[in-house]
Tab-separated table of C-alpha atoms in Angstrom:
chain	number	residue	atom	x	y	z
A	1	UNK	CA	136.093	48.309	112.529
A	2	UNK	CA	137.196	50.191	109.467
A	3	UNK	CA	135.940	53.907	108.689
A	4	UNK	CA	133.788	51.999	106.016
A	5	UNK	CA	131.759	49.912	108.759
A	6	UNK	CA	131.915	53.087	110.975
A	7	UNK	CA	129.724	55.153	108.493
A	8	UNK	CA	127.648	52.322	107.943
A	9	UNK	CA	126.605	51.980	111.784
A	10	UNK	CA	126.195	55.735	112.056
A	11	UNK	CA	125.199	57.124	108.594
A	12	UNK	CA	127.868	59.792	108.781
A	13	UNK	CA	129.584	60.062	105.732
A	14	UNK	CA	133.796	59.459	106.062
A	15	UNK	CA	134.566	62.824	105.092
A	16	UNK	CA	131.937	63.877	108.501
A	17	UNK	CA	133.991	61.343	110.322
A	18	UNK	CA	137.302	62.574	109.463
A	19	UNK	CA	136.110	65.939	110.282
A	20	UNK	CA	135.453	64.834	113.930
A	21	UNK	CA	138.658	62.816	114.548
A	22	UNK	CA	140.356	66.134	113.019
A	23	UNK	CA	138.540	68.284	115.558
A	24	UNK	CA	139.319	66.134	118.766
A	25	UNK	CA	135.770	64.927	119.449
A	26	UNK	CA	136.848	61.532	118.281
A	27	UNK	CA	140.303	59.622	118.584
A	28	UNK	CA	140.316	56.197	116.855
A	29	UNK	CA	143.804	54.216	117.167
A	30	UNK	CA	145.795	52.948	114.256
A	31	UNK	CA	146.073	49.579	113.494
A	32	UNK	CA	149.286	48.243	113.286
A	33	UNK	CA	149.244	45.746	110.152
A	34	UNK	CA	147.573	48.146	108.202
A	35	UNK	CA	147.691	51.725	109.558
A	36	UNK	CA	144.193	52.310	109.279
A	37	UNK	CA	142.315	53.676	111.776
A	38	UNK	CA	140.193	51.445	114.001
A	39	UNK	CA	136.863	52.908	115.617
A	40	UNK	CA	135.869	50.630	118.306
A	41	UNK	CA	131.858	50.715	119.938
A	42	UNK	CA	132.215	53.558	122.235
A	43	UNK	CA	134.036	55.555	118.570
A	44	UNK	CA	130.153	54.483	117.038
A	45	UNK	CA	128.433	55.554	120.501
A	46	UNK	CA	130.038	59.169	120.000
A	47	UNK	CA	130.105	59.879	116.568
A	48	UNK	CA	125.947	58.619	116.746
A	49	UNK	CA	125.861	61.242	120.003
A	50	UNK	CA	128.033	64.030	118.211
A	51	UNK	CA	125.519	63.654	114.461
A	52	UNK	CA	122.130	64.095	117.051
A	53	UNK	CA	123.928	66.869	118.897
A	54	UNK	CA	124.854	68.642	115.620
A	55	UNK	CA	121.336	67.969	114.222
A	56	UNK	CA	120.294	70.040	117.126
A	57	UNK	CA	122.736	72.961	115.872
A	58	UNK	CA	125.109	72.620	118.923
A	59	UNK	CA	128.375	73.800	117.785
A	60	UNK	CA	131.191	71.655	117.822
A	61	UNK	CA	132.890	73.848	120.894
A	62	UNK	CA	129.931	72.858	122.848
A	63	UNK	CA	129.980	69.086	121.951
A	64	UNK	CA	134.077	69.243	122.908
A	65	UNK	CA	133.373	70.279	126.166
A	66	UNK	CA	131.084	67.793	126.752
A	67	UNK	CA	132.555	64.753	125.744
A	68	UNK	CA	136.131	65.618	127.642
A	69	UNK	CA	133.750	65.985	130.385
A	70	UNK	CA	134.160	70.029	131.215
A	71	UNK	CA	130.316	70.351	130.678
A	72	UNK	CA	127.347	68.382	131.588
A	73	UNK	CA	124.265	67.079	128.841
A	74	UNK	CA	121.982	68.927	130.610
A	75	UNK	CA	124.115	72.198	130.616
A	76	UNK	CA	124.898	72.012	127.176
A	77	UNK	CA	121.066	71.573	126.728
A	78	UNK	CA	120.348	74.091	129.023
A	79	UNK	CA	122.794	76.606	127.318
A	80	UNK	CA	121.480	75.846	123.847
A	81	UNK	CA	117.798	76.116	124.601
A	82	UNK	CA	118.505	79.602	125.684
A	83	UNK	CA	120.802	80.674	123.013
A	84	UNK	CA	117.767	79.558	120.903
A	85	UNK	CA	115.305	81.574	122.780
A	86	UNK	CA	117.905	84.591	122.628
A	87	UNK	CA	117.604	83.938	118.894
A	88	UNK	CA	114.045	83.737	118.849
A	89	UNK	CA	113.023	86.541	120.647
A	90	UNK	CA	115.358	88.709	118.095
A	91	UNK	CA	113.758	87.828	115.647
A	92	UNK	CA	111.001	88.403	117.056
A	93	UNK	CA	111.799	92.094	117.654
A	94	UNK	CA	112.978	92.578	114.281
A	95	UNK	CA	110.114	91.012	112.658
A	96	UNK	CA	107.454	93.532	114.881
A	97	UNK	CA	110.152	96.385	113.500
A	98	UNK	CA	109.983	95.150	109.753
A	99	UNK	CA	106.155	95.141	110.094
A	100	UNK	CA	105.915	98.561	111.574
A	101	UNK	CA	107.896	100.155	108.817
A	102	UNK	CA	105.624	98.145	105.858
A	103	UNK	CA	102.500	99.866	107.545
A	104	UNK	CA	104.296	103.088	107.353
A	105	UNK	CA	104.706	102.444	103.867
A	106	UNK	CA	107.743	105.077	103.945
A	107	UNK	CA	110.754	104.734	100.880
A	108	UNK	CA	112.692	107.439	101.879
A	109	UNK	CA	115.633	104.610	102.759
A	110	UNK	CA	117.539	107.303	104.904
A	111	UNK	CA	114.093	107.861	107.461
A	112	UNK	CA	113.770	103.862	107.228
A	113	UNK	CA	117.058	103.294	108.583
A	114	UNK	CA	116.265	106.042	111.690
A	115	UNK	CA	113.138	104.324	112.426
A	116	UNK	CA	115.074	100.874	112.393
A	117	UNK	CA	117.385	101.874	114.916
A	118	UNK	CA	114.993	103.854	116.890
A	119	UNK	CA	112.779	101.329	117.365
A	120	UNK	CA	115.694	98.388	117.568
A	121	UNK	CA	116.982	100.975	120.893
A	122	UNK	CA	113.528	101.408	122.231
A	123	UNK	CA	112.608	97.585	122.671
A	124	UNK	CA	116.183	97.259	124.705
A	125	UNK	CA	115.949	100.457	127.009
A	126	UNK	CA	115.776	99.634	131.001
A	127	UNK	CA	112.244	100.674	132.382
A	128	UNK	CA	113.500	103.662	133.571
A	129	UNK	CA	114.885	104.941	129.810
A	130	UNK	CA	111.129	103.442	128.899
A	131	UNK	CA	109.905	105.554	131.467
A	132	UNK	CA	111.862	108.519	130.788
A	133	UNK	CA	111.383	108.301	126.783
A	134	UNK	CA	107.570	108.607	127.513
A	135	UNK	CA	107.726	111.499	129.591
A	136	UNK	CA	110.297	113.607	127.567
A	137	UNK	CA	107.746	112.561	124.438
A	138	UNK	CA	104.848	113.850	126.175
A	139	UNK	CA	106.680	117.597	127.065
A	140	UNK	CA	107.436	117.707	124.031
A	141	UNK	CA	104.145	117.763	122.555
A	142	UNK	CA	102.475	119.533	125.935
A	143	UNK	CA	105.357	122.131	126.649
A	144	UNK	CA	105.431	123.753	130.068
A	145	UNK	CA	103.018	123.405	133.056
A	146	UNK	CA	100.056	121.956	131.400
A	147	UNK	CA	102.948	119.005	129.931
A	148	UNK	CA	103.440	117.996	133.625
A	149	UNK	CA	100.045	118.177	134.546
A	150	UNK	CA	99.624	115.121	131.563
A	151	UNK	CA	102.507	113.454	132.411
A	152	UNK	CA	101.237	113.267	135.929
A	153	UNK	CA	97.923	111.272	134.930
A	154	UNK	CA	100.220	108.789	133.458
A	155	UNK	CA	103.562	109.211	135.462
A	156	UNK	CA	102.555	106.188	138.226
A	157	UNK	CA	101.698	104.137	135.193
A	158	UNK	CA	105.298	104.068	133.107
A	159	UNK	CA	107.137	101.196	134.925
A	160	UNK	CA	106.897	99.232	132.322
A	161	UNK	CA	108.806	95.875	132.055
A	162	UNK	CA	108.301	93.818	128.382
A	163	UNK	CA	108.281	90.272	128.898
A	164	UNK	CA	105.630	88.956	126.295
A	165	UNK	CA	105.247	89.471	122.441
A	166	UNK	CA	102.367	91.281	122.941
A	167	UNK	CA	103.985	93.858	125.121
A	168	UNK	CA	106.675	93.854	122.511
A	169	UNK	CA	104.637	95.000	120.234
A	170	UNK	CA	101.931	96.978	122.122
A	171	UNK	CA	105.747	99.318	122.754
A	172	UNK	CA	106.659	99.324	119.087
A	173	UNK	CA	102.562	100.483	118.568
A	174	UNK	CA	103.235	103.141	121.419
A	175	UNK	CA	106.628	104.599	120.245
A	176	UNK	CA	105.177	105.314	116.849
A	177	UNK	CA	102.227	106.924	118.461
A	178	UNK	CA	104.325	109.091	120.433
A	179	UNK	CA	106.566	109.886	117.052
A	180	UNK	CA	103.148	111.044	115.559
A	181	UNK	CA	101.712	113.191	118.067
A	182	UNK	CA	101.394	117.546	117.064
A	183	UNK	CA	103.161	119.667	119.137
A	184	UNK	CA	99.967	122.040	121.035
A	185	UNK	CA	100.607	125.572	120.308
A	186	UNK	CA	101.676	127.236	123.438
A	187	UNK	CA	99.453	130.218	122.924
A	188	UNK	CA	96.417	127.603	123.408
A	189	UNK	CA	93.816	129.387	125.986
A	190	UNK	CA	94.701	126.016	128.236
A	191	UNK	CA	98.189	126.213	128.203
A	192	UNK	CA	97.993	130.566	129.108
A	193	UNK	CA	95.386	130.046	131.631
A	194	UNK	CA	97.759	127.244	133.341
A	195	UNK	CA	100.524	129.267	133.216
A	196	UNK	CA	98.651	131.698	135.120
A	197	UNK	CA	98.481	129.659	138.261
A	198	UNK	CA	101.066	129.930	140.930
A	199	UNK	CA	103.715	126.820	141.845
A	200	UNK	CA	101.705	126.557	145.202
A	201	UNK	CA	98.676	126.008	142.923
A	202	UNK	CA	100.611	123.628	140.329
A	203	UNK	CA	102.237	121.628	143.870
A	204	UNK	CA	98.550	121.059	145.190
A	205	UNK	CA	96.843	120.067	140.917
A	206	UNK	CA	99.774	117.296	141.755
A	207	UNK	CA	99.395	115.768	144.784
A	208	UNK	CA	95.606	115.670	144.363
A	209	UNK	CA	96.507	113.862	140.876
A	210	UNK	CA	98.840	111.714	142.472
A	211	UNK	CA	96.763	111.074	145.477
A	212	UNK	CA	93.352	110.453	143.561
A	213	UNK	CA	95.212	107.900	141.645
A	214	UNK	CA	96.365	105.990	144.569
A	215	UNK	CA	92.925	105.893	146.004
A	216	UNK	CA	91.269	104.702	143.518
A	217	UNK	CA	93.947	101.868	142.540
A	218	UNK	CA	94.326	100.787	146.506
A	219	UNK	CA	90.706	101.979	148.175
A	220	UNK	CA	88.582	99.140	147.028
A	221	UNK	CA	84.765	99.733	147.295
A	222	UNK	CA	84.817	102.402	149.605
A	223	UNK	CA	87.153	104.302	147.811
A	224	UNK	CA	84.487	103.166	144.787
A	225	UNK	CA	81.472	104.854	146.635
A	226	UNK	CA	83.790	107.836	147.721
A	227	UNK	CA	84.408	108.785	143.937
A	228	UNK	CA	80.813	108.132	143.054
A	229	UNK	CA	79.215	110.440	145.053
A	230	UNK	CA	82.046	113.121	144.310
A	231	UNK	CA	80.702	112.354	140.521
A	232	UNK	CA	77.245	112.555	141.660
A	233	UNK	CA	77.618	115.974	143.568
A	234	UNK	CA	79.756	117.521	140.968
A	235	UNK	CA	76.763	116.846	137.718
A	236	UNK	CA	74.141	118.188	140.168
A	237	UNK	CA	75.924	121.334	141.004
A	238	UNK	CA	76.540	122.151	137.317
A	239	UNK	CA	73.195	120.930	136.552
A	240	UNK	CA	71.790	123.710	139.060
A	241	UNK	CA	74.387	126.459	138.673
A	242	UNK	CA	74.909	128.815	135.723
A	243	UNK	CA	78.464	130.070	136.541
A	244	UNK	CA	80.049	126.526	136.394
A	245	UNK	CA	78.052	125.581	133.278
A	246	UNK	CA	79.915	128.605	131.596
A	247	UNK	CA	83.145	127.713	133.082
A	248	UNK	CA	82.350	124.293	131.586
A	249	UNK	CA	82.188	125.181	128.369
A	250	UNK	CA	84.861	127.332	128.453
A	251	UNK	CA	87.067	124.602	129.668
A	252	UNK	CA	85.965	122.695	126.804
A	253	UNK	CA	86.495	125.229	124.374
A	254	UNK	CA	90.047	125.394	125.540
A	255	UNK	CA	90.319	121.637	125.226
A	256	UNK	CA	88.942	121.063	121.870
A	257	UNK	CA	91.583	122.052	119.848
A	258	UNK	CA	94.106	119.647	121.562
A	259	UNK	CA	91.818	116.763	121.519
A	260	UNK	CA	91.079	117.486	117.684
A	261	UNK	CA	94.493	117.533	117.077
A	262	UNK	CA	95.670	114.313	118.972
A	263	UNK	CA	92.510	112.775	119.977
A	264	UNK	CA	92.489	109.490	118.032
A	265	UNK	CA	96.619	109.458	118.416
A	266	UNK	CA	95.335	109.252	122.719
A	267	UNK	CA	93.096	106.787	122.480
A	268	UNK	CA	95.315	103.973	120.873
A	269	UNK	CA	98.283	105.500	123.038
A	270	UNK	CA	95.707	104.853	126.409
A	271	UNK	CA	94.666	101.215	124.731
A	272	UNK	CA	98.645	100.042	124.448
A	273	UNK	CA	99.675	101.499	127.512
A	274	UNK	CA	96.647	99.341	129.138
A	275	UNK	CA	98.649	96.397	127.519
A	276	UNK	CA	101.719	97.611	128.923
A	277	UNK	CA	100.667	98.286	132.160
A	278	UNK	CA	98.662	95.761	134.617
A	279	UNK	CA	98.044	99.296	136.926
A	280	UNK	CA	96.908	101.424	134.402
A	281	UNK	CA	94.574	98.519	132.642
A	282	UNK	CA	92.933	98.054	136.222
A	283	UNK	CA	92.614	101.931	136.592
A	284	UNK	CA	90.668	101.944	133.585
A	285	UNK	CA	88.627	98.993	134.930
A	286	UNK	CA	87.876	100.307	137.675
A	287	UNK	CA	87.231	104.034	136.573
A	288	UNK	CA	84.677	102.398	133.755
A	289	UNK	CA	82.789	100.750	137.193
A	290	UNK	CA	82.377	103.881	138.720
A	291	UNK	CA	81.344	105.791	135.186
A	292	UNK	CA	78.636	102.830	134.563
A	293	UNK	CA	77.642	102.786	138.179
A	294	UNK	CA	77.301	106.814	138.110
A	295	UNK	CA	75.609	106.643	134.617
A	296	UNK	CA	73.038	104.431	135.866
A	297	UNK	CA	72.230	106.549	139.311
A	298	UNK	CA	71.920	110.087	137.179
A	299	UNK	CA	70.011	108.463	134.468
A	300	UNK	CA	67.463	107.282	137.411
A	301	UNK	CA	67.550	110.906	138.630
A	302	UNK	CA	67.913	113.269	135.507
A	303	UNK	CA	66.605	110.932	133.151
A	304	UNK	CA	69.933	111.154	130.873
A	305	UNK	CA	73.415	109.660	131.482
A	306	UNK	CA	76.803	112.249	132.825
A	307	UNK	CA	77.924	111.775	129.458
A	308	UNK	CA	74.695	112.898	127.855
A	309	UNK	CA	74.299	115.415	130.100
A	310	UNK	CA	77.782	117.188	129.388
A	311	UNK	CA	77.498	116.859	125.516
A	312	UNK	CA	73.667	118.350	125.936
A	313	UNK	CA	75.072	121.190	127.838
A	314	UNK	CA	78.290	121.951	125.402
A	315	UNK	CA	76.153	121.963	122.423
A	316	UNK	CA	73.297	124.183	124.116
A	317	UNK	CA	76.114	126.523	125.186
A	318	UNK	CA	77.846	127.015	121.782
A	319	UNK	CA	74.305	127.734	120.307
A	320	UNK	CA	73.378	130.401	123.062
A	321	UNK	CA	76.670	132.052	122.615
């Protein structure tokens, strides 16, 4: 059949067709009367295979392979599907970029195009550059002893692998959290009475950190009990003794002006990492179970809740003093 009856059968237009034959996906012979090319049924079966493949946005490379028979259907398929995925999840990243810049509402163009590539590096780092971008981030803001001491709450918690779009953005949430947070004075009454304590004191803070983490993430409902009771102990002693109720609100004195200054920056950087970490959302969980469960045993007792109790006896304290 002529080119004509060819385009007809497969709704390619002859230009489309010559384009084909010109590439080597097709190779019609020549009649010999006329010299016009003659496509036979297995020219119509191609070209009709070639127009779905290229409605599918498989390059022509791909379709050559395939019809000399160097590549399979189903690895061409295959091949495209995650090319397509590749593409998706890129544009995925840079849309989660482009909306974290138009909440940031910045115009300076030079700081947009830092925060672009920042974030653009970020989302591909391995989990240890994750991990290590987090702690360096969190010395930064808490400098010296007292830093490690934070990062050590968190440290078992920062193996964090991004394989959903929630966790892709829950990371973009958490790097501009980190970007935001004050740098704590180092002449804060916390960080000078820390750097007071000796590194046999600072080695034993750690491995009770560490080891109270573990515990509670692997001890199941003894472990549960175990902490209660430690809870339970602790609010009656400072209920009943004077010298740690000062020391209490001391401590909290010392605290305050950290909290004020990245408290509501901690809480969303605790609710993403949650999101980002199974561990650290079950930690939570389970730390919640033991608060309500404690809550609900000193309430039966004292007649107020361990939070009330504490906020009663910081406010008392600051009026007395």
């Amino acid at each position: 059949m002529n080119i004509k009856l060819a385009s007809e059968k497969t709704g390619l237009t002859k230009k489309a067709i010559k384009y084909y034959e010109s590439v080597g996906l097709i190779n019609p012979s020549k009649n010999s009367e006329n010299n016009y090319r003659d496509y036979t049924e297995k020219d119509i079966i191609k070209l009709n295979l070639i127009a779905s493949l290229r409605i599918l946005d498989i390059p022509i490379s791909e379709i050559k392979l395939l019809i000399e028979g160097n590549k399979t259907i189903d690895k061409v398929l295959t091949d495209t599907l995650k090319t397509i995925n590749d593409s998706i999840s890129n544009l995925e990243k840079s849309k989660l970029i482009i909306s974290s810049i138009i909440e940031k509402k910045n115009k300076d163009f030079y700081v947009v195009g830092e925060e672009v590539k920042k974030l653009r590096e970020t989302l591909e780092y391995s989990m240890e550059e994750k991990r290590e971008y987090i702690y360096d981030k969190l010395i930064r803001v808490f400098p010296g002893d007292f830093g490690k001491i934070i990062v050590l709450q968190y440290e078992p918690f920062l193996n964090i692998y991004i394989d959903n779009d929630e966790k892709e953005e829950a990371w973009i949430k958490l790097v501009d959290i980190l970007d935001d947070l004050e740098c704590v004075d180092e002449n804060n009454p916390m960080f000078v009475k820390l750097a007071n304590m000796n590194k046999q004191q600072l080695k034993e803070c750690s491995n009770d950190i560490e080891t109270n983490i573990y515990n509670i993430l692997n001890g199941g409902e003894e472990e549960i009990e175990k902490q209660k009771k430690a809870m339970i102990k602790a609010i009656k002693y400072l209920y009943n003794n004077e010298e740690w109720k000062k020391s209490f609100i001391e401590n909290c004195d010392m605290a305050k002006e950290m909290f004020e200054l990245n408290g509501r920056e901690f809480n969303e950087f605790d609710k993403y990492l949650q999101i980002l970490s199974e561990d650290y959302k079950r930690y939570n969980e389970i730390m919640k179970k033991i608060n309500d469960e404690v809550n609900e045993e000193v309430k039966k007792e004292f007649g107020f809740t361990r939070e009330e109790f504490l906020k009663d006896l910081y406010e008392k304290g600051k009026i007395n003093n």
